[in-house]
XYZ file of C-alpha atoms in Angstrom:
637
model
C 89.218 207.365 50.996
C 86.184 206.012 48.826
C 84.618 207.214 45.733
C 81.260 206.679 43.995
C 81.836 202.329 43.183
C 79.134 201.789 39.922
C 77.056 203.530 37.671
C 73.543 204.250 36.954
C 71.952 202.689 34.332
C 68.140 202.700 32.464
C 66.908 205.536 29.953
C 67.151 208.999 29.523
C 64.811 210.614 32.616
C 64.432 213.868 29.685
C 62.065 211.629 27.112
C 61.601 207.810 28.199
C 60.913 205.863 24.979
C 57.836 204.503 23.965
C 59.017 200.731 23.545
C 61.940 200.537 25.865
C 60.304 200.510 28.897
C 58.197 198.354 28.694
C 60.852 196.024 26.935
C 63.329 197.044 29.967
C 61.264 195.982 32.760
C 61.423 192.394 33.596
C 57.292 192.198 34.501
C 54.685 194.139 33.302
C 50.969 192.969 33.471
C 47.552 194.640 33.311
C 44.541 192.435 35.020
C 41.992 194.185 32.610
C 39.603 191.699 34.661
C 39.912 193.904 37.455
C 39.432 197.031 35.518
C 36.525 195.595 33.779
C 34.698 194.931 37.537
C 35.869 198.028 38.499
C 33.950 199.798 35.852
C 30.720 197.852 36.323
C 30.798 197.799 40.275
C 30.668 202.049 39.979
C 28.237 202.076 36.869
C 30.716 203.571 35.114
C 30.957 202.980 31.005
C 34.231 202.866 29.115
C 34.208 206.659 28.512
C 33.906 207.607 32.321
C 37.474 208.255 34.238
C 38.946 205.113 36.381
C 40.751 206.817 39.167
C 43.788 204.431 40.393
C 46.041 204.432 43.532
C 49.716 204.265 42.430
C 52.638 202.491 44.896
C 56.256 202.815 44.544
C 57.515 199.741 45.997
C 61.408 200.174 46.001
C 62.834 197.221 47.871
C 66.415 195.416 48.303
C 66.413 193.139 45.391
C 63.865 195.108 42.993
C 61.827 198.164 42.075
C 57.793 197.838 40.923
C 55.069 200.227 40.392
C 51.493 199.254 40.875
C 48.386 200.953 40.304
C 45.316 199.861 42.502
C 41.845 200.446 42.504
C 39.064 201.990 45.049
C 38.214 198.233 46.037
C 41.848 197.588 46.883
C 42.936 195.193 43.824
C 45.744 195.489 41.644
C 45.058 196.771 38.383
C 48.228 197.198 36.566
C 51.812 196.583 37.802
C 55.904 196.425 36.542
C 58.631 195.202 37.822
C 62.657 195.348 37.400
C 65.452 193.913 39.771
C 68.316 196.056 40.381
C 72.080 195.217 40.813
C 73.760 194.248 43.945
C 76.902 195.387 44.657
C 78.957 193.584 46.682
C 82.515 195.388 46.828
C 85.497 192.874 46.544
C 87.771 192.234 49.257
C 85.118 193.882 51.628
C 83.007 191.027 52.609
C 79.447 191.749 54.532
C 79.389 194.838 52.479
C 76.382 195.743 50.731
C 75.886 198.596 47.804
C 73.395 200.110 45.288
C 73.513 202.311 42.577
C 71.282 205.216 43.916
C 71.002 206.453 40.137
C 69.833 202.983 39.033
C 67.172 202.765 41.384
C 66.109 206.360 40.337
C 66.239 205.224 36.670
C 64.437 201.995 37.459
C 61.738 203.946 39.233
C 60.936 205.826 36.055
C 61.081 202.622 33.679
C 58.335 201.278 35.774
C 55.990 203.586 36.159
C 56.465 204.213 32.296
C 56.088 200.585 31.344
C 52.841 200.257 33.325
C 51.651 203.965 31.602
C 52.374 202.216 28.618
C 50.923 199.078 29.100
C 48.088 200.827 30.348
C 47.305 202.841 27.522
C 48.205 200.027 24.720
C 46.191 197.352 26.476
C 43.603 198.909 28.298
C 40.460 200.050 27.015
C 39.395 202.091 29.823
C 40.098 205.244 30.949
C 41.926 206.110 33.852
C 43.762 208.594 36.373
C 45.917 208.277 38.706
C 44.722 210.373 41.672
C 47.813 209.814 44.106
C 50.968 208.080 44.236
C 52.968 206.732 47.327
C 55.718 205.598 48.044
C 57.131 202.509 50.287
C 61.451 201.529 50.722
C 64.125 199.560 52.134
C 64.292 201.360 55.012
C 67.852 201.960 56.696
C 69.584 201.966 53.580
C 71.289 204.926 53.221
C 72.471 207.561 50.750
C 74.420 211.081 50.382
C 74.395 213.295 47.705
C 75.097 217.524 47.048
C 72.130 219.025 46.517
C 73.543 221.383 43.973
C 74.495 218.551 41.183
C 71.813 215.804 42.798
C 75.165 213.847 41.961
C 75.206 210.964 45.161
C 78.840 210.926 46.821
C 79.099 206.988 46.903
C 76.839 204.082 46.204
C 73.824 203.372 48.876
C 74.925 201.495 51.867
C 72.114 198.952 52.189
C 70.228 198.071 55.436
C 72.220 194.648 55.623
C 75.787 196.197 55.458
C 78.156 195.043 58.265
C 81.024 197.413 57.422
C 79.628 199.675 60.372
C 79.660 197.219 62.971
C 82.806 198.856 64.821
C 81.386 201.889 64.213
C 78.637 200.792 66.393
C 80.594 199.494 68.500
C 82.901 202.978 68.848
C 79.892 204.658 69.670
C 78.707 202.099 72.349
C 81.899 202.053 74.021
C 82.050 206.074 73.803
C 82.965 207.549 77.542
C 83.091 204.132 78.836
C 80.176 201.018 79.852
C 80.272 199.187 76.367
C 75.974 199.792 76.511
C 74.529 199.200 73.083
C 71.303 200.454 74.501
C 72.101 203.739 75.646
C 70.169 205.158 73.297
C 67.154 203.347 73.990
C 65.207 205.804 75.666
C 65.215 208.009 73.123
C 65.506 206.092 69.893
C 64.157 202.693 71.044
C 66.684 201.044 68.821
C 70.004 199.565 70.191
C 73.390 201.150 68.453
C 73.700 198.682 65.614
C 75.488 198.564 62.619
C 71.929 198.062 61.068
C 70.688 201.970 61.398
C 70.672 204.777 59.094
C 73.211 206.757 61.517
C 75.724 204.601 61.437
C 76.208 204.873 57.762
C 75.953 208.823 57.804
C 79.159 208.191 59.741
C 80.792 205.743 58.408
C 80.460 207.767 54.613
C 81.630 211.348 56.836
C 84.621 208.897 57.511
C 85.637 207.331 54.273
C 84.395 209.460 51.730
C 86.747 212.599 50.364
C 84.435 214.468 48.567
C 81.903 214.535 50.931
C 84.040 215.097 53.840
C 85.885 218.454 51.701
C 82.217 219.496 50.887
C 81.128 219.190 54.576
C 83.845 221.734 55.488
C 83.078 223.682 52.721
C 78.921 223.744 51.775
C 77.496 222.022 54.158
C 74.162 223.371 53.053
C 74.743 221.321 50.304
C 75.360 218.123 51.599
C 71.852 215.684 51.572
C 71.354 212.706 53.446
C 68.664 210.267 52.852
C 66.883 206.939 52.820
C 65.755 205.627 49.539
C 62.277 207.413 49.828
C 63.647 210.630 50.283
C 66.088 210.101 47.408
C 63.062 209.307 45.327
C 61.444 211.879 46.520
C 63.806 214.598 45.858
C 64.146 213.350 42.245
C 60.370 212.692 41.605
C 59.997 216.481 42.118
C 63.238 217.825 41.022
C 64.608 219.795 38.281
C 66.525 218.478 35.288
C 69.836 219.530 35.003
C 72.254 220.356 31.576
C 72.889 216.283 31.675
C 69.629 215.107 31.656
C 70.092 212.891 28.900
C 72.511 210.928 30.531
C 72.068 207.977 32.266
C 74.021 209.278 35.230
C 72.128 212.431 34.974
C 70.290 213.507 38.210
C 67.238 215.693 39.228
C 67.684 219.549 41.557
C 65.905 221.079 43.596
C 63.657 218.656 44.682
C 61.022 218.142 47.946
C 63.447 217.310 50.813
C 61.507 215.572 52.969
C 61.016 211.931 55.165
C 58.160 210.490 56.999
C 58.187 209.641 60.536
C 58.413 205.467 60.135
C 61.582 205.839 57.957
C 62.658 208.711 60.441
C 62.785 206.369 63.384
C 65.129 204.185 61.951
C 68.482 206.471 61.850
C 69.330 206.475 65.521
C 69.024 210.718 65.480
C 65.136 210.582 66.199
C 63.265 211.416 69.204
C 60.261 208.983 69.370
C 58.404 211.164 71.589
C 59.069 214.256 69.816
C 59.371 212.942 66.355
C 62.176 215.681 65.510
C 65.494 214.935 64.898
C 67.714 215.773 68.291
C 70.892 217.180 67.131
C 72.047 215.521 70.416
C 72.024 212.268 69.015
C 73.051 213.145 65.935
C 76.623 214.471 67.403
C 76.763 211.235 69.956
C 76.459 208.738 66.376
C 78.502 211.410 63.864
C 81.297 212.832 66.191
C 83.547 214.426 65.505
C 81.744 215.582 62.146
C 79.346 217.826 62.906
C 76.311 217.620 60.619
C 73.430 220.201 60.565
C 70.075 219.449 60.749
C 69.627 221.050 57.464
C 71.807 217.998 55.900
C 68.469 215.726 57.212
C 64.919 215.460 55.806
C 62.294 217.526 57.691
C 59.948 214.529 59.282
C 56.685 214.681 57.608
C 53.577 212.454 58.532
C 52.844 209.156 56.459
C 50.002 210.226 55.185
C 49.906 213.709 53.686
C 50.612 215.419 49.967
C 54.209 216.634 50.214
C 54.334 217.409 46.463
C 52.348 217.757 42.816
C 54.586 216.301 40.393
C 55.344 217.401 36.970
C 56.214 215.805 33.516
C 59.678 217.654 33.500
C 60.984 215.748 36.506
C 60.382 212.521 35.355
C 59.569 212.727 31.144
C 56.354 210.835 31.504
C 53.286 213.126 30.951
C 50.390 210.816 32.893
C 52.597 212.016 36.227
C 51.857 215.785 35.499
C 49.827 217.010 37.936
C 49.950 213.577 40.207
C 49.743 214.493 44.135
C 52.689 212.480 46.055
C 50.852 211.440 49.206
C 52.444 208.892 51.437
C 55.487 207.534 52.447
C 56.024 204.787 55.083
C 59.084 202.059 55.367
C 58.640 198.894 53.711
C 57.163 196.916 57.010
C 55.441 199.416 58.137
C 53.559 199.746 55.024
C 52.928 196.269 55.113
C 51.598 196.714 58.773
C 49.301 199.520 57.303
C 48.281 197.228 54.088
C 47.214 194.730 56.483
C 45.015 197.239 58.245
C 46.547 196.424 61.472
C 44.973 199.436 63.013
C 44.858 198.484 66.479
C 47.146 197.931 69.192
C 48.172 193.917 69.177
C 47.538 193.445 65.403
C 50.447 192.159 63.919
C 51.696 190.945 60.949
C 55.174 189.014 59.796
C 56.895 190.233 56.156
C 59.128 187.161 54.838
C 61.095 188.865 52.102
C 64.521 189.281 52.049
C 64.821 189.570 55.623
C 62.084 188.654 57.918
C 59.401 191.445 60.168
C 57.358 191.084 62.660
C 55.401 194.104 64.054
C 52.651 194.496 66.531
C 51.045 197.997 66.609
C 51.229 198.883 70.302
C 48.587 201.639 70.027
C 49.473 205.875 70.668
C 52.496 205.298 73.253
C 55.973 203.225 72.594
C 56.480 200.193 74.887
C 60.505 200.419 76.201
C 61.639 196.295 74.833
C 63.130 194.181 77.449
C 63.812 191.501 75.043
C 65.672 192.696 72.256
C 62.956 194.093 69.561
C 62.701 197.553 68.902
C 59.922 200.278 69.512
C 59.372 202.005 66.454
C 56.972 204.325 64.550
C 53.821 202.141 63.142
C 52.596 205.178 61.046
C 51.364 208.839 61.227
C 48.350 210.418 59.702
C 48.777 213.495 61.110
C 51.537 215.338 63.686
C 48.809 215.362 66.162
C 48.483 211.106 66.536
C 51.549 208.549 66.364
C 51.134 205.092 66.358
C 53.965 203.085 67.817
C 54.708 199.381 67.070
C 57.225 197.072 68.352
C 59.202 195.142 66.230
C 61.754 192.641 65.547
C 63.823 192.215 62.899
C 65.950 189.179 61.080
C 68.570 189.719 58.550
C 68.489 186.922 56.228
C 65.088 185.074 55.798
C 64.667 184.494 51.827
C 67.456 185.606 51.415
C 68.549 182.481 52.600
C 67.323 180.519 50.088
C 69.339 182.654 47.440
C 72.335 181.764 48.707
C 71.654 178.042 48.474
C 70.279 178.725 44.816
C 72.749 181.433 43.657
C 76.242 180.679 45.891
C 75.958 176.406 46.860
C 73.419 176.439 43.290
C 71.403 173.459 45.304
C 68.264 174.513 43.719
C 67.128 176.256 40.320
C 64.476 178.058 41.593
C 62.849 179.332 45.119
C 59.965 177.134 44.535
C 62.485 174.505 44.551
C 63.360 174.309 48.021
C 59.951 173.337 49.111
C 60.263 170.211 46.176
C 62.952 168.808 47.369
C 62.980 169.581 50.893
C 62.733 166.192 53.246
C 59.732 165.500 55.754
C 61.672 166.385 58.607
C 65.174 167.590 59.713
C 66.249 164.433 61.171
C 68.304 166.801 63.523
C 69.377 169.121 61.391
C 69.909 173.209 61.653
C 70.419 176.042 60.018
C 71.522 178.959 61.399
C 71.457 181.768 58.870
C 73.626 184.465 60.707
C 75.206 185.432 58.009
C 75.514 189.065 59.075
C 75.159 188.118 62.434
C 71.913 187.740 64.603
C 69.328 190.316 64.385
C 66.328 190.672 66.715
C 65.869 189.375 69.463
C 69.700 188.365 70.398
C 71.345 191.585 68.529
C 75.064 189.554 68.382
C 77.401 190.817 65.296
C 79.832 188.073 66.294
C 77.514 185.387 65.434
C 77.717 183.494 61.770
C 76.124 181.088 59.969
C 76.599 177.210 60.921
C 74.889 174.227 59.798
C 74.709 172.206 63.171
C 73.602 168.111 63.673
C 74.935 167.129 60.076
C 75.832 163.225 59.377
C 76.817 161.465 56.685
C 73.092 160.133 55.925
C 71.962 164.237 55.305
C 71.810 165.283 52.277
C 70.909 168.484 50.433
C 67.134 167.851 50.984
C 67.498 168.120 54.828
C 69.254 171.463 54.223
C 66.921 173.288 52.476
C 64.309 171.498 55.132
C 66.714 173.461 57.788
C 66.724 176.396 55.765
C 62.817 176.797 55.422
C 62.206 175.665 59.229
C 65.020 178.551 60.521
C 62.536 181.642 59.047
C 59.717 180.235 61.246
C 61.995 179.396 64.286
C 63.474 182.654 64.065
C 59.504 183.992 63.671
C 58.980 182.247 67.098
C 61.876 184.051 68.362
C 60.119 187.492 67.886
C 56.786 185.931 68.374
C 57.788 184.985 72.306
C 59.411 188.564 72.644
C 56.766 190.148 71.801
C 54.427 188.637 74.361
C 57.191 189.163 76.962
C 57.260 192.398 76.598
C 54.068 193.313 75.827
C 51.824 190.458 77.593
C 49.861 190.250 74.398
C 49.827 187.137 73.146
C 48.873 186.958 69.474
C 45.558 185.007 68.561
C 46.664 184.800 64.772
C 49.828 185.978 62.492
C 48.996 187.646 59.419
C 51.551 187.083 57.053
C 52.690 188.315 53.776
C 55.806 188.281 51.916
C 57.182 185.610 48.959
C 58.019 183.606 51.882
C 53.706 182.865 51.685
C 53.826 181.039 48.664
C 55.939 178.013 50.374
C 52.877 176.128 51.662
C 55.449 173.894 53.941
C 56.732 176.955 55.700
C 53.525 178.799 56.304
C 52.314 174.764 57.780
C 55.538 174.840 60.143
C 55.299 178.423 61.002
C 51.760 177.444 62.622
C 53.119 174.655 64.114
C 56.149 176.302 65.926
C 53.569 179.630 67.187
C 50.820 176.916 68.030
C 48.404 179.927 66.284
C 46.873 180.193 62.876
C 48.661 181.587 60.250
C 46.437 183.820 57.599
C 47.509 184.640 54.387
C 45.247 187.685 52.965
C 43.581 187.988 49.505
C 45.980 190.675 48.078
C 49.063 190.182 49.258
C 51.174 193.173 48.327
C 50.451 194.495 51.828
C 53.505 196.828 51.103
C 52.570 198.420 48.028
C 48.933 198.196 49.152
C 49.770 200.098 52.593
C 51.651 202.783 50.524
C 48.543 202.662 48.001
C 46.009 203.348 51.352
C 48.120 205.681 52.797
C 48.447 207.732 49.729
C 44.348 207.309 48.738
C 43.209 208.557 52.578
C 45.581 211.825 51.709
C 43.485 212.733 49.013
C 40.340 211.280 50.099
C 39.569 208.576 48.253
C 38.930 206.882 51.135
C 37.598 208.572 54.344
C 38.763 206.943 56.817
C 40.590 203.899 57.900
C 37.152 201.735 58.958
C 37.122 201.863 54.506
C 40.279 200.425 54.520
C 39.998 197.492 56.956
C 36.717 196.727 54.785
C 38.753 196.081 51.610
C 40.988 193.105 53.795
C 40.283 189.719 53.034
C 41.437 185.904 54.296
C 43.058 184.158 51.279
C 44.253 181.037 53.154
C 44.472 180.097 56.846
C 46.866 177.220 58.128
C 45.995 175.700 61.497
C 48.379 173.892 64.153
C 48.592 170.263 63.970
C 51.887 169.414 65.686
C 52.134 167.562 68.966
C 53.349 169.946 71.934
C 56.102 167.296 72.811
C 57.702 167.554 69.204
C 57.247 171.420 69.146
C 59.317 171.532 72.209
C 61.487 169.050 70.539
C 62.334 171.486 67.510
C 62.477 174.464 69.572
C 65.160 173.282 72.228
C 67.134 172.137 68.909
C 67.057 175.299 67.441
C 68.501 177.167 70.817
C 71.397 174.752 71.341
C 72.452 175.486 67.055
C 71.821 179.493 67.910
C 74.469 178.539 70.335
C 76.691 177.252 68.339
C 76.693 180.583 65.723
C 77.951 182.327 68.436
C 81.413 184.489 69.175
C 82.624 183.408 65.316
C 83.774 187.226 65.141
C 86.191 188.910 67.580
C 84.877 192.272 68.253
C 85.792 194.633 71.158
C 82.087 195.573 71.969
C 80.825 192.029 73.398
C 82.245 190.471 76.249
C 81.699 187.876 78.878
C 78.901 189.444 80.744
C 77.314 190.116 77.649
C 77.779 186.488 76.631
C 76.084 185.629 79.804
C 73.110 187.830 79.378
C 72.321 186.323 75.862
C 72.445 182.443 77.649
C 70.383 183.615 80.286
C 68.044 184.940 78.079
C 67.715 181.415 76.199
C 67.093 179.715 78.999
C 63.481 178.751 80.441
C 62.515 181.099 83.339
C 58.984 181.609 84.861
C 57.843 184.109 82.069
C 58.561 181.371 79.564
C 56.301 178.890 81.539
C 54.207 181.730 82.046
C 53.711 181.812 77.857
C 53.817 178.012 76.966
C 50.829 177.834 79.513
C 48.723 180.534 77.621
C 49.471 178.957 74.358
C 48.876 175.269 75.323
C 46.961 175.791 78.402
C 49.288 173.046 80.235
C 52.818 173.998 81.910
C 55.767 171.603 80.692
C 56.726 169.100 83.023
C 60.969 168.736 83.806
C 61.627 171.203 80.859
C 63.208 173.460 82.569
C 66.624 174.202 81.002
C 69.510 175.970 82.934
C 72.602 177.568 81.240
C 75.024 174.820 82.411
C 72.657 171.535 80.891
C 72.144 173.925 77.698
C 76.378 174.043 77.236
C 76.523 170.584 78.463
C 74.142 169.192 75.670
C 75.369 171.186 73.184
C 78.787 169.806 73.704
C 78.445 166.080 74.100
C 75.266 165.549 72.174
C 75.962 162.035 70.525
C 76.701 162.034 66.463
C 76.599 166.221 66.176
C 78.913 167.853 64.083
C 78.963 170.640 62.631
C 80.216 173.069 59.691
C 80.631 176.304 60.210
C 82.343 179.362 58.293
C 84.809 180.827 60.488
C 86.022 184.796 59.952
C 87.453 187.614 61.484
């Protein structure tokens, strides 16, 4: 059995101090240039009221607050990084400190307060706040201390995979996609269910309280954890850092809702039906889940006591949407085929697929877009890859090849010179869905050097893109015009270049582009009606930067077939007792060329490739006897 692994740590929630904060944070900035337009655009004069949209944007490796205006800029904003917990001995596990977060949540919205009111010479409001997450990651906690059981279990986590794989294998068939139907998700280690189970499994407490209160017991996803603190009560121990809020809003939206593997897609209810098929034997009431709530709607009125910061008393909370889906939002893709790809940590595609979900064949996931009200949901497909910057951390932090992200774009080489990186370091996400797969650097020689890698490294977030890019069309038949992109991966100008290159479509960058924490920011503002509708919203979306194809189609084909023989190589790395040889075979017949994949190089390039045509037995047979490839790869069971 597990206890709680770390402790919270920030300020007192009772009475945050008027210098830490903003001393605590690790960013805080006020663009009084925007303010200063703002007031002049609405003839207002220093004395008149500045009302401001505020974002929570609580992601995997940080926490910020931003305050936006009616025109959709960013006025004020703070950030602070959190710390990852990775448990030893336990490696692909993932943690945070729920209580942190919380803390950090606070410190930022009081450093930008702060800021605000030292720097600023205007007045202001703030007429709504929302709120945007890691989605997935999951915590527990007893509603009668607000005391979490055990650390968050973050989206990435691998410790569930034979959970998954328990469940799959349940009554026979080994069929990860048995709850597909339903759930449009496959039974993955990556899901919010999973984790319920996994902490009703190892945790003491929680399982002796489940027996016992199991009115008490809470489970959550970051925003409702926020949530239920935001409005919450302080208890006795409020001025300690561990301390934790009561009685707070229990609630979720529907996007972060469709992520747990218990949701009905059609319904949007929880189905305690799939709730006992991912948490038996426990049996967990539906009153230990969030009641589903649309994105866009005021679930609470905060007040100064919950969080010590007297500018939040009175402050509606008005949205909440998953971190990708308010990026979809913030990029006002409001119709069905808009898309948009998040590079962050991980990497997102999503295409809004209108009022109904589309069933995948090809290994992304139908999801919830958003919902303004329970009369209207907006469905989206998705896929979804694990490691995307992330990979460049790990050469900075763990191999320490570089000093800085920016760095990898310095020093990485022209070209590959056959070089790839497969960054499966938690296995392969969407579109192949294979926990036995791990990282490999594939095609190395003596004459590579660290330049080529971080060129790998940079070219596998855009191959990986393409990946989702060509499921998408097969599944839908909607092939994308343009990608709208957003993300810190938008700042490398030589990935955004090869990412149009390996689509063959243009790749726009917009003006603002915290299309997270500006979705949450819209979301929230159309709640209270500071915008009417969302024709306002698209309005306020603007092209920063567009990159254009230039590559040949002979060397894009080139790249791309290199890329599917090193995914072949990441392969079967982990013995697991949910994959076998038919699956194996599915995932090789999926790589290889078939008339739908003619059918899409044709509508890209308007030409069908001559002799490319690839079967499964020339795909093994190059991969095994290609001249002067070797290959490193990190080998663990």
């Amino acid at each position: 059995m597990l206890k709680l692994v770390g402790k919270g740590t920030g300020l007192s929630l009772s009475s945050p101090s008027q210098s830490s904060s903003m001393d605590a944070v690790d960013t805080v900035r006020v663009v009084d240039s925007v303010l200063s337009q703002t007031a002049s655009s609405s003839s207002s004069s220093q004395n008149d009221t500045i009302k401001l949209i505020g974002a929570i944007d609580q992601g995997t490796s940080s926490t910020r607050f931003l305050l936006f205006t009616q025109q959709g800029e960013i006025a004020a904003w703070a950030q602070m990084e959190h710390t990852q917990i990775f448990p030893p001995d336990h490696p692909g596990w993932h943690e945070h400190d729920p209580l942190q977060i919380w803390n950090n949540v606070v410190t930022c919205i009081d450093a930008v307060v702060q800021a605000m009111d030292k720097q600023s010479n205007y007045n202001y409001s703030i007429a709504a706040i929302g709120i945007t997450n890691q989605r997935e990651s999951t915590v527990a906690w007893n509603a009668q201390t607000g005391k979490p059981y055990y650390n968050a279990i973050v989206w990435d986590d691998t410790r569930t995979t034979s959970v998954a794989h328990h469940i799959a294998n349940a009554h026979g068939g080994g069929n990860v996609d048995k709850l597909r139907p339903q759930t449009g998700l496959p039974i993955s280690s990556y899901f919010a269910g999973t984790k319920c189970k996994w902490l009703l499994d190892n945790v003491e407490q929680l399982q002796k309280d489940m027996m016992s209160q199991p009115h008490n017991i809470r489970f959550g996803t970051i925003d409702t954890w926020l949530l239920y603190q935001l409005t919450g009560t302080p208890t006795e121990e409020s001025n300690n850092t561990d301390a934790a809020n009561v009685g707070g809003v229990f609630l979720t939206d529907a996007t972060n809702a469709s992520r747990w593997l218990f949701l009905d897609l059609e319904t949007v209810q929880w189905d305690p039906r799939l709730v006992d098929t991912v948490c038996s034997p426990h049996r967990v009431p539906l009153s230990a889940l969030p009641t589903v709530m649309p994105s866009s709607h005021v679930y609470a009125t905060l007040k100064k006591e919950s969080t010590g910061i007297e500018r939040l008393d009175g402050v509606p909370v008005a949205s909440i949407l998953g971190d990708q889906q308010a990026a979809l939002f913030g990029q006002a893709a409001f119709e069905p085929g808009e898309a948009k790809n998040t590079y962050g940590t991980g990497m997102f595609l999503m295409m809004n697929t209108g009022t109904k979900p589309v069933p995948s064949q090809h290994g992304l996931l139908t999801t919830i877009a958003y919902q303004l009200d329970k009369q209207k949901t907006v469905y989206a497909l998705e896929g979804s890859v694990s490691h995307s910057g992330s990979t460049i951390q790990w050469l900075r932090d763990q191999l320490q090849m570089i000093s800085t992200a920016s760095d990898s774009e310095k020093y990485a080489t022209p070209s590959n010179d056959g070089l790839y990186l497969v960054p499966a370091f938690a296995g392969l996400f969407a579109p192949h869905w294979r926990s036995d797969a791990r990282g490999c650097i594939v095609g190395i020689t003596a004459a590579h050097h660290k330049g080529h890698i971080l060129r790998a490294a940079l070219e596998a977030a855009a191959y990986q893109a393409r990946e989702l890019f060509d499921a998408i069309y097969a599944d839908s038949h909607v092939l994308l015009k343009s990608l709208k992109v957003d993300g810190g991966g938008t700042h490398n100008t030589l990935l955004m270049q090869f990412q149009a290159d390996m689509i063959n479509a243009p790749v726009v960058i917009p003006k603002v582009q915290e299309t997270t924490a500006m979705g949450a920011a819209m979301a929230a503002g159309l709640a209270v009606g500071i915008w009417k509708d969302q024709s306002e919203l698209r309005a306020m979306w603007q092209v920063e930067r567009t990159f254009q194809p230039t590559m040949k189609e002979s060397e894009r084909q080139y790249n791309w077939l290199g890329w599917k023989r090193a995914v072949s190589k990441s392969l079967n790395w982990v013995e697991t007792d949910g994959i076998d040889d038919h699956d194996m075979e599915r995932f090789l017949d999926a790589e290889t060329f078939t008339d739908d994949d003619d059918e899409y190089i044709a509508a890209v390039t308007g030409t069908y490739p001559k002799g490319y045509r690839v079967s499964v037995s020339s795909l093994l047979t190059i991969a095994a006897v290609g001249a002067g490839i070797g290959f490193v790869l990190g080998r663990r069971k």
